[in-house]
Amino acid sequence: MTRPPEPPSPGPGAPGAAPDSLEARAVAAQRRSYAPYSKFRVGAAVRISVEVFEGANIENASYGLTVCAERTALFAAVNSGAHRLEAIAVCTDASPPSSPCGACRQVLLEFAPDPAAVTVTAVNPRGERRSWTLAELIPDGFSGRELP
Ligand code: THU
């Protein structure tokens, strides 16, 4: 049985998509994924304090030491002094596009002055796209304001 073709949807590789868009930067970052164990290749791009930083997932033979693409990108930004998260795009080969894991949602929240204003977009190289706000992905998250 053959499945009907997917309807066309605009995406990072689609004609008209800005080559320097956050989604396109996440697609580019995916090429640097180091995922020999899971084979699940992830790229991310964050817009933060007006600048854009890219990251990819970096795995380790000691599996628990793996760092997700979202945190690689965010930590590169913070290490450059950028702290105000505006948006993030994530590229995987999954269909539908895969959203950030819970640990990354919490780490993103740390640098989001207004989580309802942070757009999180998940894409794949076929041009499929899903998006949320960070507030939708981590409602009532631990903000740190609870700390003494
Ligand atoms: N991964 C990410 O990079 N981001 C996510 O949000 C989910 C998971 C990576 C970690 C690991 O290298 C691989 O995907 C499989 O879990």
XYZ file of N, CA and C and ligand atoms in Angstrom:
460
model
N 0.847 -1.197 0.000
C 0.000 0.000 0.000
C 0.884 1.249 0.000
N 0.627 2.148 -0.922
C 1.429 3.380 -0.955
C 0.654 4.510 -0.307
N 1.383 5.341 0.385
C 0.738 6.470 1.061
C 0.640 7.648 0.111
N -0.400 8.459 0.242
C -0.488 9.643 -0.622
C 0.643 10.605 -0.318
N 1.079 11.394 -1.295
C 2.186 12.319 -1.043
C 1.801 13.370 -0.009
N 2.831 13.811 0.758
C 2.610 14.873 1.746
C 2.216 16.161 1.026
N 1.293 16.937 1.590
C 1.040 18.247 0.993
C 2.277 19.128 1.139
N 2.530 20.025 0.183
C 3.714 20.872 0.306
C 3.589 21.791 1.513
N 4.672 21.964 2.253
C 4.654 22.938 3.347
C 5.960 23.711 3.304
N 5.889 25.026 3.522
C 7.113 25.806 3.464
C 8.054 25.401 4.592
N 9.312 25.354 4.351
C 10.253 24.933 5.375
C 11.631 25.453 5.084
N 12.613 25.010 5.878
C 13.946 25.573 5.755
C 14.570 25.353 4.392
N 14.223 24.232 3.752
C 14.809 23.977 2.445
C 13.927 24.448 1.303
N 12.756 24.973 1.656
C 11.790 25.336 0.622
C 12.193 26.627 -0.087
N 11.824 26.736 -1.378
C 12.103 27.986 -2.079
C 11.434 29.142 -1.351
N 12.138 30.221 -1.208
C 11.565 31.380 -0.526
C 11.935 31.465 0.938
N 12.368 30.333 1.525
C 12.796 30.389 2.929
C 14.116 31.150 3.006
N 14.179 32.116 3.912
C 15.401 32.923 4.035
C 16.568 32.033 4.426
N 17.680 32.076 3.685
C 18.791 31.166 3.989
C 19.414 31.446 5.351
N 19.219 32.655 5.877
C 19.805 32.976 7.179
C 18.763 32.934 8.298
N 17.590 32.317 8.031
C 16.560 32.216 9.073
C 17.060 31.317 10.196
N 16.422 31.445 11.358
C 16.816 30.606 12.497
C 16.657 29.122 12.148
N 15.579 28.797 11.415
C 15.354 27.408 11.011
C 16.494 26.904 10.121
N 16.909 27.732 9.181
C 17.995 27.335 8.277
C 19.301 27.158 9.051
N 19.515 27.978 10.072
C 20.723 27.835 10.895
C 20.677 26.526 11.688
N 19.475 26.128 12.139
C 19.346 24.845 12.856
C 19.614 23.677 11.915
N 19.135 23.776 10.682
C 19.403 22.740 9.679
C 20.911 22.636 9.438
N 21.570 23.769 9.329
C 23.027 23.773 9.108
C 23.752 23.150 10.299
N 23.290 23.477 11.498
C 23.945 22.972 12.713
C 23.817 21.455 12.816
N 22.726 20.902 12.295
C 22.507 19.456 12.393
C 23.654 18.679 11.739
N 24.303 19.275 10.735
C 25.409 18.578 10.047
C 26.586 18.330 10.990
N 26.668 19.092 12.070
C 27.787 18.930 13.006
C 27.439 18.010 14.175
N 26.240 17.412 14.135
C 25.850 16.473 15.191
C 26.894 15.360 15.329
N 27.211 15.015 16.573
C 28.066 13.869 16.851
C 27.191 12.852 17.588
N 26.589 11.938 16.835
C 25.604 11.019 17.416
C 25.844 9.587 16.950
N 27.069 9.050 17.203
C 27.366 7.699 16.709
C 26.586 6.611 17.432
N 26.030 6.902 18.606
C 25.341 5.874 19.397
C 23.844 5.839 19.084
N 23.174 6.986 19.208
C 21.722 6.998 18.946
C 21.404 7.155 17.464
N 22.346 7.733 16.706
C 22.100 8.091 15.296
C 20.976 9.124 15.152
N 20.588 9.742 16.249
C 19.533 10.774 16.212
C 20.228 12.127 16.157
N 20.283 12.686 14.952
C 21.090 13.888 14.717
C 20.232 15.132 14.941
N 20.742 16.034 15.798
C 19.973 17.222 16.186
C 20.833 18.465 16.008
N 20.229 19.490 15.421
C 20.869 20.803 15.328
C 19.960 21.835 15.955
N 20.534 22.875 16.512
C 19.725 23.936 17.125
C 20.350 25.283 16.834
N 19.505 26.298 16.793
C 19.985 27.674 16.681
C 19.161 28.532 17.625
N 19.836 29.328 18.438
C 19.139 30.232 19.365
C 19.363 31.668 18.937
N 18.288 32.454 19.002
C 18.439 33.917 18.880
C 18.379 34.463 20.287
N 19.424 35.162 20.667
C 19.570 35.557 22.070
C 20.334 36.881 22.092
N 19.753 37.864 22.774
C 20.357 39.208 22.808
C 20.727 39.643 21.387
N 19.824 39.421 20.434
C 19.903 39.821 19.018
C 20.871 38.956 18.188
N 21.758 38.199 18.819
C 22.706 37.365 18.075
C 22.165 35.940 17.885
N 22.752 35.196 16.946
C 22.365 33.796 16.731
C 23.566 32.889 16.999
N 23.309 31.819 17.749
C 24.342 30.809 18.039
C 23.793 29.447 17.660
N 24.671 28.599 17.136
C 24.268 27.249 16.720
C 24.864 26.202 17.658
N 24.244 25.026 17.676
C 24.785 23.905 18.433
C 24.249 22.601 17.880
N 24.935 21.508 18.192
C 24.482 20.174 17.795
C 24.620 19.251 18.997
N 23.904 18.123 18.960
C 24.062 17.174 20.065
C 25.438 16.506 19.993
N 26.002 16.299 21.171
C 27.343 15.711 21.283
C 27.253 14.531 22.234
N 27.382 13.321 21.672
C 27.226 12.110 22.477
C 28.573 11.640 23.033
N 28.484 10.665 23.926
C 29.684 10.114 24.561
C 29.492 8.623 24.768
N 30.597 7.872 24.744
C 30.536 6.432 24.991
C 29.950 6.148 26.377
N 30.138 7.072 27.297
C 29.443 7.025 28.584
C 28.150 7.812 28.373
N 27.092 7.103 27.987
C 25.912 7.728 27.376
C 25.349 8.932 28.132
N 25.384 8.850 29.467
C 24.766 9.903 30.275
C 25.470 11.246 30.170
N 26.642 11.268 29.572
C 27.385 12.525 29.439
C 26.987 13.295 28.180
N 26.095 12.735 27.406
C 25.621 13.389 26.180
C 25.027 14.762 26.475
N 25.279 15.706 25.567
C 24.669 17.038 25.685
C 23.783 17.267 24.463
N 22.555 17.709 24.717
C 21.603 17.973 23.636
C 22.021 19.201 22.828
N 21.523 19.252 21.588
C 21.831 20.366 20.699
C 21.372 21.712 21.276
N 20.209 21.698 21.908
C 19.660 22.950 22.450
C 20.599 23.543 23.489
N 21.133 22.672 24.365
C 22.026 23.177 25.420
C 23.397 23.529 24.859
N 23.861 22.811 23.855
C 25.136 23.191 23.230
C 25.030 24.606 22.666
N 23.912 24.891 21.974
C 23.721 26.223 21.381
C 23.570 27.288 22.466
N 22.750 26.980 23.461
C 22.498 27.976 24.511
C 23.764 28.270 25.306
N 24.536 27.242 25.620
C 25.741 27.467 26.424
C 26.803 28.226 25.619
N 26.835 28.001 24.306
C 27.746 28.797 23.470
C 27.368 30.279 23.568
N 26.072 30.540 23.566
C 25.593 31.923 23.652
C 25.951 32.540 24.999
N 25.631 31.798 26.062
C 25.892 32.334 27.409
C 27.390 32.535 27.616
N 28.175 31.630 27.041
C 29.631 31.748 27.163
C 30.170 32.959 26.418
N 29.352 33.515 25.493
C 29.736 34.747 24.793
C 29.120 35.975 25.443
N 28.417 35.783 26.544
C 27.863 36.922 27.281
C 26.424 37.255 26.937
N 25.776 36.449 26.083
C 24.383 36.710 25.694
C 23.445 35.983 26.644
N 22.459 36.685 27.166
C 21.610 36.114 28.218
C 20.119 36.195 27.966
N 19.674 36.977 26.983
C 18.223 37.206 26.824
C 17.696 36.371 25.655
N 17.149 35.201 25.985
C 16.663 34.277 24.947
C 15.409 34.833 24.268
N 15.447 34.848 22.923
C 14.306 35.354 22.144
C 13.591 34.229 21.387
N 14.349 33.303 20.814
C 13.739 32.232 20.014
C 14.748 31.105 19.850
N 14.220 29.902 19.575
C 15.087 28.755 19.285
C 14.448 27.924 18.187
N 15.259 27.406 17.307
C 14.812 26.450 16.289
C 15.622 25.175 16.456
N 14.969 24.039 16.252
C 15.603 22.726 16.419
C 15.321 21.902 15.172
N 16.356 21.269 14.650
C 16.184 20.418 13.463
C 16.563 18.981 13.785
N 15.625 18.062 13.527
C 15.897 16.627 13.604
C 15.365 16.000 12.309
N 15.597 14.700 12.148
C 15.036 14.011 10.981
C 13.654 13.439 11.283
N 13.137 13.704 12.484
C 11.863 13.109 12.895
C 10.681 13.730 12.162
N 9.648 12.916 11.973
C 8.395 13.392 11.400
C 7.243 12.811 12.224
N 6.439 13.670 12.849
C 6.519 15.126 12.876
C 7.775 15.600 13.609
N 8.194 16.848 13.374
C 9.418 17.369 14.000
C 9.378 17.234 15.523
N 10.544 16.954 16.089
C 10.673 16.588 17.504
C 10.904 17.834 18.361
N 10.211 17.905 19.497
C 10.337 19.078 20.375
C 11.453 18.866 21.395
N 11.949 19.947 22.015
C 13.047 19.829 22.979
C 12.673 18.975 24.189
N 13.648 18.235 24.717
C 13.412 17.382 25.886
C 13.143 18.240 27.126
N 12.647 17.611 28.156
C 12.294 18.329 29.375
C 13.466 19.036 30.027
N 14.634 18.393 30.028
C 15.807 19.012 30.647
C 16.162 20.304 29.909
N 16.112 20.262 28.580
C 16.439 21.465 27.805
C 15.393 22.556 28.005
N 14.133 22.185 28.152
C 13.093 23.190 28.409
C 13.416 23.961 29.687
N 13.831 23.223 30.719
C 14.169 23.876 31.992
C 15.384 24.793 31.836
N 16.371 24.355 31.086
C 17.586 25.178 30.908
C 17.263 26.415 30.063
N 16.410 26.254 29.054
C 16.001 27.415 28.245
C 15.254 28.423 29.118
N 14.416 27.920 30.027
C 13.622 28.797 30.894
C 14.496 29.739 31.715
N 15.667 29.242 32.094
C 16.598 30.036 32.904
C 16.957 31.359 32.229
N 16.980 31.360 30.894
C 17.435 32.544 30.160
C 16.306 33.229 29.397
N 15.050 32.920 29.770
C 13.893 33.508 29.094
C 13.228 34.535 30.003
N 13.459 35.828 29.742
C 12.822 36.837 30.591
C 11.303 36.769 30.487
N 10.795 36.382 29.310
C 9.348 36.251 29.110
C 9.091 34.966 28.299
N 8.868 33.840 28.986
C 8.714 32.552 28.280
C 7.570 32.552 27.263
N 6.552 33.391 27.480
C 5.431 33.452 26.524
C 5.846 34.149 25.228
N 6.972 34.855 25.261
C 7.434 35.575 24.063
C 8.558 34.835 23.343
N 8.953 33.675 23.866
C 10.023 32.881 23.235
C 9.395 31.833 22.321
N 9.673 31.927 21.042
C 9.141 30.958 20.081
C 10.092 29.777 19.963
N 9.546 28.575 20.071
C 10.311 27.338 19.887
C 9.780 26.676 18.611
N 10.645 26.524 17.622
C 10.224 25.947 16.348
C 10.993 24.666 16.102
N 10.279 23.605 15.771
C 10.904 22.321 15.431
C 10.695 22.080 13.938
N 11.758 21.724 13.264
C 11.685 21.487 11.818
C 12.389 20.170 11.482
N 12.179 19.721 10.265
C 12.995 18.643 9.720
C 13.410 19.040 8.299
N 14.367 18.322 7.728
C 14.884 18.742 6.411
C 13.848 18.627 5.284
N 12.715 17.926 5.562
C 11.656 17.852 4.551
C 10.809 19.108 4.521
N 11.041 20.008 5.459
C 10.280 21.256 5.465
C 9.070 21.236 6.369
N 8.895 20.155 7.166
C 7.790 20.153 8.132
C 8.163 21.042 9.313
N 7.153 21.619 9.942
C 7.417 22.577 11.017
C 6.321 22.492 12.078
N 6.739 22.595 13.351
C 5.790 22.763 14.462
C 6.346 23.881 15.329
N 5.479 24.653 15.956
C 6.015 25.666 16.863
C 5.108 25.891 18.065
N 5.747 26.351 19.131
C 5.109 26.598 20.413
C 5.778 27.840 20.998
N 5.217 28.327 22.120
C 6.003 29.239 22.949
C 6.673 28.395 24.036
N 7.733 28.941 24.620
C 8.390 28.204 25.701
C 7.436 28.034 26.876
N 6.570 29.018 27.096
C 5.592 28.921 28.200
C 4.653 27.735 27.982
N 4.325 27.433 26.736
C 3.469 26.266 26.467
C 4.214 24.969 26.750
N 5.513 24.941 26.459
C 6.280 23.699 26.619
C 6.647 23.422 28.067
N 6.767 24.491 28.880
C 7.092 24.279 30.293
C 6.252 25.225 31.157
N 4.957 24.903 31.275
C 4.095 25.728 32.118
C 4.458 25.534 33.594
N 4.379 26.592 34.357
C 4.669 26.521 35.799
C 6.041 25.889 36.078
N 7.024 26.232 35.263
C 8.371 25.696 35.450
C 9.043 26.284 36.676
N 10.168 25.700 37.028
C 10.944 26.175 38.185
C 11.782 27.364 37.740
N 11.396 28.566 38.198
C 12.028 29.775 37.685
C 13.261 30.173 38.491
N 13.377 29.658 39.689
C 14.463 30.076 40.568
C 14.018 31.167 41.538
N 12.882 31.805 41.249
C 12.390 32.848 42.157
C 11.965 32.234 43.494
N 11.779 30.904 43.488
C 11.390 30.206 44.713
C 12.563 30.092 45.698
N 13.770 30.280 45.199
C 14.955 30.046 46.023
C 15.115 31.139 47.086
N 15.698 30.806 48.221
C 15.866 31.809 49.276
C 16.848 32.899 48.865
N 18.629 15.134 21.855
C 18.795 16.459 21.609
O 19.852 16.898 21.144
N 17.767 17.284 21.895
C 16.560 16.887 22.394
O 15.718 17.713 22.722
C 16.254 15.458 22.504
C 17.436 14.559 22.434
C 19.742 14.225 21.546
C 20.414 13.616 22.730
C 20.966 12.350 22.125
O 22.209 12.643 21.500
C 19.980 11.976 21.050
O 19.248 13.146 20.779
C 19.021 10.852 21.428
O 18.399 11.109 22.632
